[in-house]
Coordinates of C-alpha atoms in Angstrom, one line a residue:
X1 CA -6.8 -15.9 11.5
X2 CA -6.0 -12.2 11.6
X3 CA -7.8 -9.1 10.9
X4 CA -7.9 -5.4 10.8
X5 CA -10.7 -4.1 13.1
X6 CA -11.6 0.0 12.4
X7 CA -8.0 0.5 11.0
X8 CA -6.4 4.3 10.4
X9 CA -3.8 5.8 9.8
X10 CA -2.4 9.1 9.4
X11 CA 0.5 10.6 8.3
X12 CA 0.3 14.0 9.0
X13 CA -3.1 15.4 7.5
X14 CA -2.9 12.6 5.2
X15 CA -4.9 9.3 6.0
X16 CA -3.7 6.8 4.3
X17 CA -5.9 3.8 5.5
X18 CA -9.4 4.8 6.8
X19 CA -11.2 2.1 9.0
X20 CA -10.0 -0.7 7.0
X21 CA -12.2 -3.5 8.0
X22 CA -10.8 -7.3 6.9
X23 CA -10.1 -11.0 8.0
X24 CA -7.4 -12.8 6.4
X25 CA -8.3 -16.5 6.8
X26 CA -6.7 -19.9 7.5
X27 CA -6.0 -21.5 4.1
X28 CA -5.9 -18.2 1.7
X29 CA -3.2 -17.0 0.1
X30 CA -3.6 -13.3 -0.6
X31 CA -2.4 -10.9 -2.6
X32 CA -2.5 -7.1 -1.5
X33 CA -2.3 -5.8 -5.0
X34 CA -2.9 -1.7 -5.0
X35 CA -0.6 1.5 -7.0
X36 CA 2.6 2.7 -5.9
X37 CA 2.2 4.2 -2.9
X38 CA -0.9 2.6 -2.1
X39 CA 0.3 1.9 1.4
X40 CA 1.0 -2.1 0.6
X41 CA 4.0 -2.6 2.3
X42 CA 3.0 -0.2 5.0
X43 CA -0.3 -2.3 6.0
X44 CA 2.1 -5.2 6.1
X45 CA 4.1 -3.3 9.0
X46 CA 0.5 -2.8 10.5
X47 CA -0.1 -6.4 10.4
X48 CA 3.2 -7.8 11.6
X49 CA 3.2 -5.5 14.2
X50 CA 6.1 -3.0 12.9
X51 CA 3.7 0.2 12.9
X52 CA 1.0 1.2 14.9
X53 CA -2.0 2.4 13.3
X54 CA -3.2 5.8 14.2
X55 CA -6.5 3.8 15.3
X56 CA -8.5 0.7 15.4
X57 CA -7.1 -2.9 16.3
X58 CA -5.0 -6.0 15.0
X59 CA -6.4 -9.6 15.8
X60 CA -4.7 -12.8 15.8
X61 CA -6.1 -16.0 17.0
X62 CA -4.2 -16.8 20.4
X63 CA -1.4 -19.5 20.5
X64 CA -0.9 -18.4 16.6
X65 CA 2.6 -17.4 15.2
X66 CA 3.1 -15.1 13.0
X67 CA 6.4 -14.6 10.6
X68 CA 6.9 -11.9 8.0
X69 CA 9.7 -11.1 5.5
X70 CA 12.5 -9.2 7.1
X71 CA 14.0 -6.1 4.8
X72 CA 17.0 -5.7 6.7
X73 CA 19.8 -7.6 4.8
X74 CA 22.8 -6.5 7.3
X75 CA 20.6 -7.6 10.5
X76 CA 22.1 -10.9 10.5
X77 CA 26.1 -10.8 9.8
X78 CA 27.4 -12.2 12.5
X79 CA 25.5 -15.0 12.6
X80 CA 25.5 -18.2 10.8
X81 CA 23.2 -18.9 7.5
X82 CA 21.5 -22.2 9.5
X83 CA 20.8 -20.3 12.7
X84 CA 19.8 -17.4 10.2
X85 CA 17.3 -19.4 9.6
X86 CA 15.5 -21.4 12.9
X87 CA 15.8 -17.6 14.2
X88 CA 12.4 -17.6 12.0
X89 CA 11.0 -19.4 14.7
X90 CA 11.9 -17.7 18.0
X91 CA 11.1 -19.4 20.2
X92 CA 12.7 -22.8 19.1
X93 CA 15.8 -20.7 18.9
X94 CA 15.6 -19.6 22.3
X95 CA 15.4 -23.2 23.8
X96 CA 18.0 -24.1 21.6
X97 CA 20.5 -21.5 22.7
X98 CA 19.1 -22.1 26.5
X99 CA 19.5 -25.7 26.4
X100 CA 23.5 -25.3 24.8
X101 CA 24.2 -22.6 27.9
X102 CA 22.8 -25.2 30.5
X103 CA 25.0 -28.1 29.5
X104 CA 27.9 -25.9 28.9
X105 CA 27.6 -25.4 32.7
X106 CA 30.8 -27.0 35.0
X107 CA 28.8 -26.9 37.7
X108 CA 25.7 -28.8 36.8
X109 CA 22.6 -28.9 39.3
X110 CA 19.3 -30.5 40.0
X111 CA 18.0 -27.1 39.4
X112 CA 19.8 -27.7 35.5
X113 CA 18.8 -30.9 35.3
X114 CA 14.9 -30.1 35.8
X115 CA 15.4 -27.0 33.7
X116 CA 16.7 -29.1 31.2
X117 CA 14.2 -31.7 30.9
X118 CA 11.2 -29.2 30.7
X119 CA 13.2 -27.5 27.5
X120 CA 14.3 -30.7 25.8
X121 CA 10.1 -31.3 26.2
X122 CA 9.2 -28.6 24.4
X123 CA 12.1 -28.5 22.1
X124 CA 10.6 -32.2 21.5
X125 CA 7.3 -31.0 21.1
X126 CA 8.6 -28.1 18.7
X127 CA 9.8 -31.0 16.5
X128 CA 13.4 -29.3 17.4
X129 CA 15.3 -32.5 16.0
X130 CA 14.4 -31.7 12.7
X131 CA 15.5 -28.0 12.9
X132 CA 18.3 -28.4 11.0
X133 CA 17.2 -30.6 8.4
X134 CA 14.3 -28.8 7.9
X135 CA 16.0 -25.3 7.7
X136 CA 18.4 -27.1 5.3
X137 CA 15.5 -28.4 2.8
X138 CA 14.5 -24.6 2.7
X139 CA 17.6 -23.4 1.6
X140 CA 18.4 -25.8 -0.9
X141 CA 15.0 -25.6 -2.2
X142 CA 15.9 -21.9 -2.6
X143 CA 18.9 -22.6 -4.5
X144 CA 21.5 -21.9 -1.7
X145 CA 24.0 -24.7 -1.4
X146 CA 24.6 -26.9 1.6
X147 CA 28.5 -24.8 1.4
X148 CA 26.6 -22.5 2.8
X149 CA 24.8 -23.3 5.1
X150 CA 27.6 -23.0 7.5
X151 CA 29.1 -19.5 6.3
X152 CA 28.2 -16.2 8.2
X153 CA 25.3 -13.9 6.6
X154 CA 28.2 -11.6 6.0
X155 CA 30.4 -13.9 3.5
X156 CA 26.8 -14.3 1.4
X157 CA 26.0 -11.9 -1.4
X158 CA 23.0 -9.7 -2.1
X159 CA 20.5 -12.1 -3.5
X160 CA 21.8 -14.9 -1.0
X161 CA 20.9 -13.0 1.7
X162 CA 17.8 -12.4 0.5
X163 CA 17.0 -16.4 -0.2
X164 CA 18.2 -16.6 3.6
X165 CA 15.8 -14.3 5.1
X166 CA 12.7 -15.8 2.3
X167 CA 13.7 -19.3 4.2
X168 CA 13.6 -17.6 7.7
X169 CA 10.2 -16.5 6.8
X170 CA 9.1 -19.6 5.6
X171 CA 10.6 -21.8 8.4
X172 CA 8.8 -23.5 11.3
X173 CA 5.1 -24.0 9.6
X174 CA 4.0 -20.6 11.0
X175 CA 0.2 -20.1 11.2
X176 CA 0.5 -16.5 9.5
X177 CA 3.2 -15.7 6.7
X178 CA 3.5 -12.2 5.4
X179 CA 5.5 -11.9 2.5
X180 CA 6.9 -8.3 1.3
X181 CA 7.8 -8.6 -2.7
X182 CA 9.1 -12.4 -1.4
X183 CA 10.2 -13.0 -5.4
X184 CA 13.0 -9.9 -5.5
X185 CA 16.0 -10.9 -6.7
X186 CA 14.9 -14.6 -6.8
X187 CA 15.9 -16.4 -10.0
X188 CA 12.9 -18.1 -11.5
X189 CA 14.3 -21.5 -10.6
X190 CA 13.9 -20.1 -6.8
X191 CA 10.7 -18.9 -7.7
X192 CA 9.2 -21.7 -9.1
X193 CA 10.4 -23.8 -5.9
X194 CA 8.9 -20.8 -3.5
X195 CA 5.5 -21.0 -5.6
X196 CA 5.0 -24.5 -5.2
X197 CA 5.7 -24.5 -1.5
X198 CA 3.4 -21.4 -1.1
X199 CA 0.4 -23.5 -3.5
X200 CA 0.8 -26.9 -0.6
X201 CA 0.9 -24.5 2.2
X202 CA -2.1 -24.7 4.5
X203 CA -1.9 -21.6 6.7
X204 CA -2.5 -17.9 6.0
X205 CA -0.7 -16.0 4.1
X206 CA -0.4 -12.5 2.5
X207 CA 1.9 -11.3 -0.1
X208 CA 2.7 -7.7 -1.9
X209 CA 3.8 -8.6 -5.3
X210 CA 4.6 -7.0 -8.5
X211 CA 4.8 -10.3 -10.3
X212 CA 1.7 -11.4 -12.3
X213 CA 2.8 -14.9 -13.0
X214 CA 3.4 -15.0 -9.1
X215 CA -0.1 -13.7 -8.0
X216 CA -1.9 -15.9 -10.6
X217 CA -0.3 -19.0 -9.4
X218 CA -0.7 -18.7 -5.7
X219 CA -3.3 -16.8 -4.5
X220 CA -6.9 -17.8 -3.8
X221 CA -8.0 -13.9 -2.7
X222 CA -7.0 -10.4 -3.7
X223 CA -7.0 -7.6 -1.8
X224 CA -6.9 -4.6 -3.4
X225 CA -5.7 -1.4 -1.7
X226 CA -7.7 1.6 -3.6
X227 CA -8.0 5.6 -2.0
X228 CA -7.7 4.6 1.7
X229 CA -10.2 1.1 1.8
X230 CA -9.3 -2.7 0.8
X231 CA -11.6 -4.5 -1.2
X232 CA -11.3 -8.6 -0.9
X233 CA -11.8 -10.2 -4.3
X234 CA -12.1 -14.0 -4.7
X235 CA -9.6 -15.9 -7.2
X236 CA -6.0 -14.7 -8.3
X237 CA -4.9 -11.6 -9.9
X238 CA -6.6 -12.0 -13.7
X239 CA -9.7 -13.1 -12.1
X240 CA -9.6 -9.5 -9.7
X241 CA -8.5 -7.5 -12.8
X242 CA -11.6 -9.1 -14.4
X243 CA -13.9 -8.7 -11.8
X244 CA -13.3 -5.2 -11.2
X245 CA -13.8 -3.9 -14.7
X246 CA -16.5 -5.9 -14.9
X247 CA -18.0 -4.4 -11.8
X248 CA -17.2 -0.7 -13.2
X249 CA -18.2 -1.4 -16.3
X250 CA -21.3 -2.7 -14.6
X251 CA -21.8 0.9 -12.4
X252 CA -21.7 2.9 -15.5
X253 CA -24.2 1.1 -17.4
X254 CA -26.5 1.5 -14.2
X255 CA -25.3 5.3 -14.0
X256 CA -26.1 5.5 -18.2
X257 CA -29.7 3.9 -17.2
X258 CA -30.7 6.1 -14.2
X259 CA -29.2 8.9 -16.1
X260 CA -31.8 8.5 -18.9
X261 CA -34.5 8.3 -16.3
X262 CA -33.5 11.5 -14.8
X263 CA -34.4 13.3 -18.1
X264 CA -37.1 11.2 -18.8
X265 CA -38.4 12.4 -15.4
X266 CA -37.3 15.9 -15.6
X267 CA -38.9 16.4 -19.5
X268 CA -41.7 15.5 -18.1
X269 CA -42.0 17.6 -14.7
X270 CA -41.2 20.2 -16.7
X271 CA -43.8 20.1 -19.5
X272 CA -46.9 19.5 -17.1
X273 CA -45.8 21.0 -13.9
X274 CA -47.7 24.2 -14.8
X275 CA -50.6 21.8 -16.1
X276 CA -53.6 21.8 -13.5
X277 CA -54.6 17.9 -14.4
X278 CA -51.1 16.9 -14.3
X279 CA -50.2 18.2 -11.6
X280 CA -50.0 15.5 -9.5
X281 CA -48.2 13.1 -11.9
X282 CA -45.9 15.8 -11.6
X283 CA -45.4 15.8 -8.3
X284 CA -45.2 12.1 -8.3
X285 CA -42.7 12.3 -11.1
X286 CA -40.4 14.9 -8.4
X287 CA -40.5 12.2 -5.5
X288 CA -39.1 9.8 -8.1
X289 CA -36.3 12.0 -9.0
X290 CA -35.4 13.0 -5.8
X291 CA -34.6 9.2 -5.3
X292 CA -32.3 8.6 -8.0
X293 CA -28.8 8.2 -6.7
X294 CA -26.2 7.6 -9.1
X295 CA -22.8 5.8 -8.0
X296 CA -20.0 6.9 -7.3
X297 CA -17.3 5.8 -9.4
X298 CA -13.9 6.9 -8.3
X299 CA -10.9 7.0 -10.7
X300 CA -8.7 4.1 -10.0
X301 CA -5.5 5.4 -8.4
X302 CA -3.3 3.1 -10.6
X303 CA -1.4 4.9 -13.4
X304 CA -0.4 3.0 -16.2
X305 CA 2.7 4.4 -18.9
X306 CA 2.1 4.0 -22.2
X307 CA 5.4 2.1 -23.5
X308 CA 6.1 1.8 -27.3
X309 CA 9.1 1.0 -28.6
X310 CA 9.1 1.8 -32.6
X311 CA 12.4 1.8 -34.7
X312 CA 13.4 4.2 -36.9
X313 CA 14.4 1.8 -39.1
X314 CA 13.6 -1.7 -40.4
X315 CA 16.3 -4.6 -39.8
X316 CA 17.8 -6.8 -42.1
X317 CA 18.5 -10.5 -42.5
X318 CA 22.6 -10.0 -41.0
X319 CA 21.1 -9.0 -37.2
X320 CA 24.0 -10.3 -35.2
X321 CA 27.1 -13.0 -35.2
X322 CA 28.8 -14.1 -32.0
X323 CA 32.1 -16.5 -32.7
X324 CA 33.4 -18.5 -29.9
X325 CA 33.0 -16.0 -26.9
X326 CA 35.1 -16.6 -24.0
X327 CA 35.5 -14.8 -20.6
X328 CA 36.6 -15.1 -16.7
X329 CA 35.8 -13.2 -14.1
X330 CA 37.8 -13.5 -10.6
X331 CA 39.2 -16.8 -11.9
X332 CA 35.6 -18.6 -12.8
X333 CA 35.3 -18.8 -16.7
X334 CA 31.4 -17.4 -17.1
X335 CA 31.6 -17.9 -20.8
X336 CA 33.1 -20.6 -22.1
X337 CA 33.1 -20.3 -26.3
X338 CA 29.6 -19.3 -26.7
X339 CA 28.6 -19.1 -30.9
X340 CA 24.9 -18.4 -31.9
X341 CA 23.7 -16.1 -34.6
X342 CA 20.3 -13.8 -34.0
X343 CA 17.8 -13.1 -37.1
X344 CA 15.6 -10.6 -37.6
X345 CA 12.4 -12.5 -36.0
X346 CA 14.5 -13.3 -33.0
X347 CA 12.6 -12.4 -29.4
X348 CA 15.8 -14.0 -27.0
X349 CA 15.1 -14.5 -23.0
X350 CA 18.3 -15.4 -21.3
X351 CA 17.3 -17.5 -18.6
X352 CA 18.9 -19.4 -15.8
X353 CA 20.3 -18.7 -12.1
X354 CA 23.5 -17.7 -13.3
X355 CA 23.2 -14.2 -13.6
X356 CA 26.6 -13.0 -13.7
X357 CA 27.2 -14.8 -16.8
X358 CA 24.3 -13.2 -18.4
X359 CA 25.0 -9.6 -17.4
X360 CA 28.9 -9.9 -19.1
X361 CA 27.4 -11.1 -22.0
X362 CA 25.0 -8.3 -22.0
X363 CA 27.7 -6.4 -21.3
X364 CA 30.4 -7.3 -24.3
X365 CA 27.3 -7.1 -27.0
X366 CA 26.7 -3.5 -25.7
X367 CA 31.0 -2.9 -26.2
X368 CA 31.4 -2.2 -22.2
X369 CA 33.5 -5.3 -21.8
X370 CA 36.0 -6.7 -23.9
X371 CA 36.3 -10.6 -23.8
X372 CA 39.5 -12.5 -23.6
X373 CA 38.4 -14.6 -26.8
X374 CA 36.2 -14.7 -29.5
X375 CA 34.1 -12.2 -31.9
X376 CA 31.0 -10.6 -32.2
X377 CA 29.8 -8.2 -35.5
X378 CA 26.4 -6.5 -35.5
X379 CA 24.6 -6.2 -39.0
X380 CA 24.8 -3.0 -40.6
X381 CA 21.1 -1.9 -40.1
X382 CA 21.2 -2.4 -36.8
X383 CA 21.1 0.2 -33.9
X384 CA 21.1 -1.2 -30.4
X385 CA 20.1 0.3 -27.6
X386 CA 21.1 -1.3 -24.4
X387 CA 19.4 -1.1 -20.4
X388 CA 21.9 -2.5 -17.8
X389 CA 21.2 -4.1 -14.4
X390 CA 22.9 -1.5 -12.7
X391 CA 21.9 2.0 -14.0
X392 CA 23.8 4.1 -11.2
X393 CA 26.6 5.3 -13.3
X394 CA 23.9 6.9 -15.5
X395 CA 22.3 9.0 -13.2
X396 CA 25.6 10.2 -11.9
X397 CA 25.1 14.0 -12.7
X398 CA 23.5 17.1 -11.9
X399 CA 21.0 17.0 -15.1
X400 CA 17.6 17.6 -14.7
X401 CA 15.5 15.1 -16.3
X402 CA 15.0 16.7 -19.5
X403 CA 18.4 17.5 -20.3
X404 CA 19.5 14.0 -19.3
X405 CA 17.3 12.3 -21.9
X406 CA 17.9 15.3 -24.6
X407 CA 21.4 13.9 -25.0
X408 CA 20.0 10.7 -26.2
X409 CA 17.2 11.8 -28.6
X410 CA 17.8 12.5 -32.4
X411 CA 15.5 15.7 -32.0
X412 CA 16.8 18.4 -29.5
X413 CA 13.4 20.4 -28.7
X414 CA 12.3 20.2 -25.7
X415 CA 8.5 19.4 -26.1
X416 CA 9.4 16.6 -28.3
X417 CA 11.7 15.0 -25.4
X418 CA 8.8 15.9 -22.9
X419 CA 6.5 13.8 -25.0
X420 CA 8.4 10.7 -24.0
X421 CA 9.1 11.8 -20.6
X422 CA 5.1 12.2 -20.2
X423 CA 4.3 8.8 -22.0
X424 CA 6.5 7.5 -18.7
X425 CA 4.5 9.6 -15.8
X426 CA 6.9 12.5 -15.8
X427 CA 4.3 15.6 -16.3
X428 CA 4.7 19.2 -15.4
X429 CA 7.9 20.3 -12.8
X430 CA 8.9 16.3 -12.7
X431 CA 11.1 17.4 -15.7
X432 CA 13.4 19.8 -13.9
X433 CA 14.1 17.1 -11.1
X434 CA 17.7 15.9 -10.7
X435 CA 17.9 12.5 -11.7
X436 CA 21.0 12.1 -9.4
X437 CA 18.1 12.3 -7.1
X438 CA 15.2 9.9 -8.7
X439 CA 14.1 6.7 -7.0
X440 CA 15.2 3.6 -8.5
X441 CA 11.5 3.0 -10.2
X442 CA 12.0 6.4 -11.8
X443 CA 15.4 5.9 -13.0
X444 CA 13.9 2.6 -14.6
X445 CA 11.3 5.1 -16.1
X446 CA 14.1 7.3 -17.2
X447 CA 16.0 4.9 -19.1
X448 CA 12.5 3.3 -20.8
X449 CA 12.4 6.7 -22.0
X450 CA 15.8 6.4 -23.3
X451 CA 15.4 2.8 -25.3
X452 CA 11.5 4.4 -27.0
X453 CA 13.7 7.5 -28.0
X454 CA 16.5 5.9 -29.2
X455 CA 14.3 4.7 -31.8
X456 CA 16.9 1.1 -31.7
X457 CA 15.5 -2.2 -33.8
X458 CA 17.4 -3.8 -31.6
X459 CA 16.8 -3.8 -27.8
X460 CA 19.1 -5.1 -24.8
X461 CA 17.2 -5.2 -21.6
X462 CA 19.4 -6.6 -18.6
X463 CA 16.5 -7.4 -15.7
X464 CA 14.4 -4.1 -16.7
X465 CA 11.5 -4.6 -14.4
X466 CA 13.3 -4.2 -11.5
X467 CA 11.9 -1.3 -8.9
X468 CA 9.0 -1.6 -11.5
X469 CA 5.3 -1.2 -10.0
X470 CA 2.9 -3.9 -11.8
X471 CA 1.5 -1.0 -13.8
X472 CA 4.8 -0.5 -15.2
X473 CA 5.5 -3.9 -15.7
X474 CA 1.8 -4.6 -17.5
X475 CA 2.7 -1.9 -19.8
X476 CA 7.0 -2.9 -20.7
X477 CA 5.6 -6.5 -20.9
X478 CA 2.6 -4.7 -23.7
X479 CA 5.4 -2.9 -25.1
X480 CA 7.8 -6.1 -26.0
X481 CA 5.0 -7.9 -27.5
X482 CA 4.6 -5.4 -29.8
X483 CA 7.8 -4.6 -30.3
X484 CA 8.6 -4.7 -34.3
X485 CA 12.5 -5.5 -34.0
X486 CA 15.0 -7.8 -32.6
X487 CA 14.9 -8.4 -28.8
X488 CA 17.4 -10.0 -26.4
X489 CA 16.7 -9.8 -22.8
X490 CA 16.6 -11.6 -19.2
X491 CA 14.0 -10.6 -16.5
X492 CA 12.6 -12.4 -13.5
X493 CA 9.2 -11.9 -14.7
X494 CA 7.9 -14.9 -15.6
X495 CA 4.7 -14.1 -17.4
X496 CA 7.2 -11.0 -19.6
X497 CA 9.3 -14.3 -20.6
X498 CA 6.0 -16.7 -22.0
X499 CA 4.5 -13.8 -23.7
X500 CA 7.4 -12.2 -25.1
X501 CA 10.1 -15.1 -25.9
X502 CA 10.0 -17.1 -29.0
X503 CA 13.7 -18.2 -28.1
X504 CA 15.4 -19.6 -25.1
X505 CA 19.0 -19.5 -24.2
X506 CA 20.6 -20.5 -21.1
X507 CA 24.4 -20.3 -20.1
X508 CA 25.2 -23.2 -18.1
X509 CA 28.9 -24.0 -16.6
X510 CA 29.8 -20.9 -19.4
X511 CA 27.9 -23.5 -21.9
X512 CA 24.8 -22.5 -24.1
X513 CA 22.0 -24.0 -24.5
X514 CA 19.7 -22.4 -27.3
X515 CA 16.4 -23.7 -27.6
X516 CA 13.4 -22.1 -30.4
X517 CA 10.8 -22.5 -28.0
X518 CA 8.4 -21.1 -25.4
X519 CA 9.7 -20.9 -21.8
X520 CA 7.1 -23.0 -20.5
X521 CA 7.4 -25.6 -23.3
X522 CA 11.6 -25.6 -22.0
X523 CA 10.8 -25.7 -18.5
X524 CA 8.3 -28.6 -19.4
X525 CA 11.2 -30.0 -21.3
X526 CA 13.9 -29.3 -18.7
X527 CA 11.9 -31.0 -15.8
X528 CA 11.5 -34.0 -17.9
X529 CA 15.4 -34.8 -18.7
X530 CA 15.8 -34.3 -15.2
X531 CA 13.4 -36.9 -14.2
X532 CA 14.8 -39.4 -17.0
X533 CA 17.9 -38.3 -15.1
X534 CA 17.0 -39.3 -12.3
X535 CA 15.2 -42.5 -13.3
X536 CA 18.5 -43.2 -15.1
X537 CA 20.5 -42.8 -12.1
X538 CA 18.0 -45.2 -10.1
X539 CA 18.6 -47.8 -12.6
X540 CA 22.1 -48.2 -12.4
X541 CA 22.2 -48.1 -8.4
X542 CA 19.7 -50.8 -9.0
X543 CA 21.8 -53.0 -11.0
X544 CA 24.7 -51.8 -9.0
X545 CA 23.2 -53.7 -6.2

């Protein structure tokens, strides 16, 4: 177990967390859900042990280990991925390492010997043998290759890394996990894998998570950071988001009650207060007043956009033809003579770990990249308007925000642009802001504004929820259902891909496969031709022997 016992802190004048009062049980799986800038990540670093509160305590039952999400991708260059990994159990590491130095020794002694015993007991006891394999299952579970596995951190990429540090986290059975936005950068295959291991884990753990999907599968608690206090709800994110507009909805019906007994109470006190034989139902009537309270109900801190993406135009039956599309990259052929055609109904997810292949083939549709074979024509009512995965080049000037997105609009005047911007949580002296200096969730802002102004029928959306809060999200993912034209995009998001996607493609070995479909009626379908796979397999090492 762990709690927070009369938990503050301050930065500056400002408070962010005033005595915060919670346990965090064995066998929970939390979510700490709250608005950007809530403080999630920061109680995290309370928790762990990163921050010091300005006050109050941090409990955890003795003998207990705790392991939390490292954010530091560089921390661990120089050492190798499996190692990486064990680290997550420090100690274990330690004997390991001790027990290599002691037989490395020319001039072994008694001393060594006794030494060594008492570590190869406890490595024993730590179930050291199975470090390796164990580390191992982790990684390939997380999609990183046994290759790997004996590579430095430095010859991995981004989102390797990241899988690394996830199974660092995750290694050793720790009694409390704290998980910071653990599905970032995860393909859904990873995060699939990491939410069943997270659903058969017995221990305590806490997560900060933008994902819906995520929360709903895993978590048996929310905690929900609003104005300075957490607030435990039991069940999983739809059941919180139920529960808490239940219970204001509840507060204002009481307020609407009391409130009508106020002037009940008052009409009457002031009719017969002056009366002589009233008098003292009067006065009674006072008392009672004076006793009504009504509740407080604070504004939710959570700000949600309003996305809607409405074209200016209506699409036609010729939406888009691609012809035997071809394309390598650094000697690895990504697309291999890819041909589909999209119609007017079409709602595409591009899904799949591979997500080089899917960002060149955002890329060529969108006329960035040229590929080395093949065609590709757009229908003539079409207008696309495409979001990339990487969205630096855009920002790369010294517009403010309102003449950056002015250059995109059909209509010049400036209220008209600020309309947009506003609709995206840019009010007031936001608009003069340099977006060369924006934050990464509101350059994704930025160019949401750029896709509703453009006014397309056809939408490209390369991973758009990234640096998204779930606000955000819950609105883009509201805004793509309703979404009148053609859409073709990948995210992470699983619960943006089921409710948005009538059409699955995946590019496999620079193959496509193109399924009309839900994505959970193709996963459902993809596990099962991998279990007659397998089932296949076993037959023929049957007969074999």
């Amino acid at each position: 177990m762990i709690s927070a016992s009369n938990v503050t802190l301050r930065i500056g004048k400002k408070a962010l967390f005033e005595d915060v009062n919670i346990k965090f049980v064995e066998g929970n799986c939390y979510g700490l859900i709250g608005a950007n800038g809530a403080g999630k990540s920061t109680f995290l670093k309370i928790l762990s042990g990163q921050l010091e509160p300005t006050s109050g305590d941090i409990v955890i039952t003795p003998g207990q280990r705790l392991s939390f999400l490292q954010q530091d991708h560089f921390k661990y260059d120089e050492y190798q991925v499996l190692d990486t990994v064990i680290m997550g159990n420090a100690r274990l590491y330690e004997i390991m390492k001790e027990k290599d130095a002691i037989y490395m020794k020319e001039d072994f002694t008694d001393e060594d010997g006794i030494k060594a015993a008492e570590l190869e007991g406890e490595f024993a006891t730590m179930n050291g043998w199975e470090a390796e394999s164990d580390a191992a299952n982790l990684l390939n579970g997380l999609g990183i290759e046994t290759e790997h596995h004996y590579k430095y951190m430095k010859e991995l990429n981004g989102a390797q890394k990241v899988k690394v540090l996830l199974a660092q986290a995750l290694f050793g059975n720790p009694d409390i996990l704290l998980l910071d936005e653990p599905t970032n950068h995860l393909d859904l295959d990873a995060i699939a894998w990491l939410e069943e291991f997270l659903i058969n884990f017995e221990n305590t753990v806490i997560a900060v998570s933008h994902d819906r999907y995520f929360l709903n599968k895993v978590c048996t608690q929310i905690a929900d950071i609003d104005y300075g206090k957490i607030q435990l709800y039991a069940g999983n994110y739809d059941f919180w988001y139920e529960s808490s507009q239940l219970m204001i909805k509840q507060m204002k019906e009481a307020n609407r009650k009391k409130e009508e007994k106020i002037k009940e109470l008052q009409e009457f006190i002031q009719r017969f207060s002056a009366n002589a034989s009233k008098s003292k139902q009067a006065t009674s009537r006072k008392r009672a007043l004076e006793k009504i309270q009504l509740d407080d109900i604070k504004p939710s801190s959570r700000k949600y956009p309003y996305i809607d993406f409405r074209p200016a135009r209506e699409i036609g039956n010729e939406v888009l033809t691609v012809e035997n599309l071809t394309k390598t990259i650094n000697g690895v052929k990504v697309l291999d003579g890819i041909s589909f055609t999209l119609n007017r109904e079409d709602k595409v997810a591009l899904v799949g770990p591979n997500e080089q292949a899917k960002t060149v083939l955002f890329k060529i549709l969108a006329g960035e990249m040229e590929p080395d074979e093949g065609s590709y024509k757009w229908g003539l009512t079409t207008t696309q308007c495409y979001f990339p995965k990487d969205n630096s080049a855009e920002f790369d000037s010294d517009d403010t925000i309102v003449d950056w997105l002015t250059q995109y609009s059909p209509e010049k005047d400036a209220t008209y642009v600020r309309g947009f911007l506003g609709r995206m949580l840019f009010g007031g002296e936001d608009g003069v802001k340099k977006v060369r200096v924006l934050s990464g969730g509101e350059k994704v802002r930025c160019m949401l504004s750029k896709l509703m102004i453009s006014a397309a029928n056809v939408l490209m959306l390369d991973e758009p929820t990234d640096h998204l809060d779930m606000e955000s999200i819950t609105a883009l993912n509201n805004g793509l259902i309703k979404f009148s034209g053609v859409l073709i995009f990948s995210s992470r998001d699983h619960q943006i891909v089921e409710t948005t996607a009538n059409r699955i493609m995946e590019i496999v070995n620079g193959q496509l496969i193109d399924k009309i479909t839900t994505y959970d009626e193709y996963l459902a379908n993809d596990e099962m031709a991998r279990k007659r796979q397998i089932f296949t397999v076993s037959e023929e090492q049957i007969e074999n022997d």
